[in-house]
XYZ file of C-alpha atoms in Angstrom:
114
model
C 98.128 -78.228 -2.142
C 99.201 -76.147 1.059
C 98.240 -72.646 1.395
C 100.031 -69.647 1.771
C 98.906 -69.350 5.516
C 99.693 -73.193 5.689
C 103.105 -72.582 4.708
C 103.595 -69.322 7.136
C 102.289 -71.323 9.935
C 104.806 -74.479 9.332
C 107.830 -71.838 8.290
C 107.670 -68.832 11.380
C 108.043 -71.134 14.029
C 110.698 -72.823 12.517
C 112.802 -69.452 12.326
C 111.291 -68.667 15.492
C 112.961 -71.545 17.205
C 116.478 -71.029 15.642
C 116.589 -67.050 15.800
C 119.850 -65.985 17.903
C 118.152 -62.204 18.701
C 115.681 -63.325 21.374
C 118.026 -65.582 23.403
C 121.358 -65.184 22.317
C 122.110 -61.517 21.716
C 120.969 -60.208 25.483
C 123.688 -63.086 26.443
C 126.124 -60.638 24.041
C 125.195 -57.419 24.749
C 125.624 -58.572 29.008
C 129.264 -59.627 27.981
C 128.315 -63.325 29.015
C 129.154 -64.397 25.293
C 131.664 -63.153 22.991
C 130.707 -61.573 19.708
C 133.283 -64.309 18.091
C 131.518 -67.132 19.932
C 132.081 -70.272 17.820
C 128.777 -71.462 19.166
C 127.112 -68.040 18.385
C 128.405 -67.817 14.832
C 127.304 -71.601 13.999
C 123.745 -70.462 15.528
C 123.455 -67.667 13.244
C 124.564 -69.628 9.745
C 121.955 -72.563 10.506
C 119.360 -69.231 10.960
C 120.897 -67.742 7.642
C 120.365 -71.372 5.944
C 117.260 -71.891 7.421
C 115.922 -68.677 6.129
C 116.999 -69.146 2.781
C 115.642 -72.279 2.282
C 112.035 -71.070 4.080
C 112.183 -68.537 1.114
C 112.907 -71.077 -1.533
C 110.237 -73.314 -0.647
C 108.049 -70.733 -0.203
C 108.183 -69.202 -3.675
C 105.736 -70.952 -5.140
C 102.847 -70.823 -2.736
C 103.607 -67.629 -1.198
C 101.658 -64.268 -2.168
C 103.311 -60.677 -2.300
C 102.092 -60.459 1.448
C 103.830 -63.899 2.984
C 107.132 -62.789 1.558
C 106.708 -59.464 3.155
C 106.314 -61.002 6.400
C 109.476 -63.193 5.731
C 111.825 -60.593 5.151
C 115.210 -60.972 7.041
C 116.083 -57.534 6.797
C 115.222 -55.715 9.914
C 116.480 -58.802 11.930
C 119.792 -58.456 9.804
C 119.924 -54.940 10.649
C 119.812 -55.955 14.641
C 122.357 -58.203 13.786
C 124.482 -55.871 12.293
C 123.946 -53.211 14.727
C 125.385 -55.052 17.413
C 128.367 -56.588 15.302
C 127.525 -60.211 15.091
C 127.480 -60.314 11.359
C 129.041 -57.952 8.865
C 127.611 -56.287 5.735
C 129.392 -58.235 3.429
C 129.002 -61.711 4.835
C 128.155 -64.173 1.999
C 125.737 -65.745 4.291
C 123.914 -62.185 4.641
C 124.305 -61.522 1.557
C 122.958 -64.827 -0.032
C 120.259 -63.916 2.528
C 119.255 -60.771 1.131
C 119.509 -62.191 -2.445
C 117.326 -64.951 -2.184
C 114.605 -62.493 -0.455
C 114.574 -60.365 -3.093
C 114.511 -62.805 -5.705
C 111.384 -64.668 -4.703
C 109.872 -61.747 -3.469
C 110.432 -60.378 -7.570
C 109.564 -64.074 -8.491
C 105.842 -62.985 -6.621
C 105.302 -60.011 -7.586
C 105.802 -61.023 -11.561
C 103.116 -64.085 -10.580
C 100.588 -61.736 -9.072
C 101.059 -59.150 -12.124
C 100.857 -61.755 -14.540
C 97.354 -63.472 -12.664
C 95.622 -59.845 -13.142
């Protein structure tokens, strides 16, 4: 059965590789790509997706801890900040949703394993 760190290891670099921030937003904030990109906005749903399913998968062999360190929030908020995703996407918001969900999902396991 993999471990929680087994699972961290296979699932960061996987949103690693497919985050827009590092790459893509200096492009944005330089002018050399459009906020409305096409290419940009497909970038950031296949993130979106790829973080919800990371946190779906990850439910059952995470602890309280590896679902800390997978929360999308502060990313989102980068996002936000410089106007490449709104608020009320569905995208961020199924985002947010299925973070809090299996981080609830945890925290219920680890209270009911004391």
């Amino acid at each position: 059965m993999e471990t929680a760190q087994d699972f961290l290891n296979r699932a960061l670099p996987l949103l690693q590789r497919s985050d827009p921030i590092p790459k893509l937003l200096p492009q944005v904030r330089l002018g050399r790509m459009p906020r409305d990109s096409p290419a940009l906005q497909a970038i950031i749903s296949s993130w979106l997706e790829a973080f919800v399913t990371v946190l779906k998968d990850g439910e059952r062999v995470l602890d309280v801890n590896g679902v800390l360190r997978l929360d999308p929030n502060p990313r989102l908020a980068v996002l936000l900040e410089a106007g490449l995703v709104a608020d009320n996407d569905p995208q961020v918001q199924v985002a947010r949703s299925a973070y809090t969900t299996v981080l609830q999902a945890v925290q219920q396991r680890a209270e009911i394993s004391r």
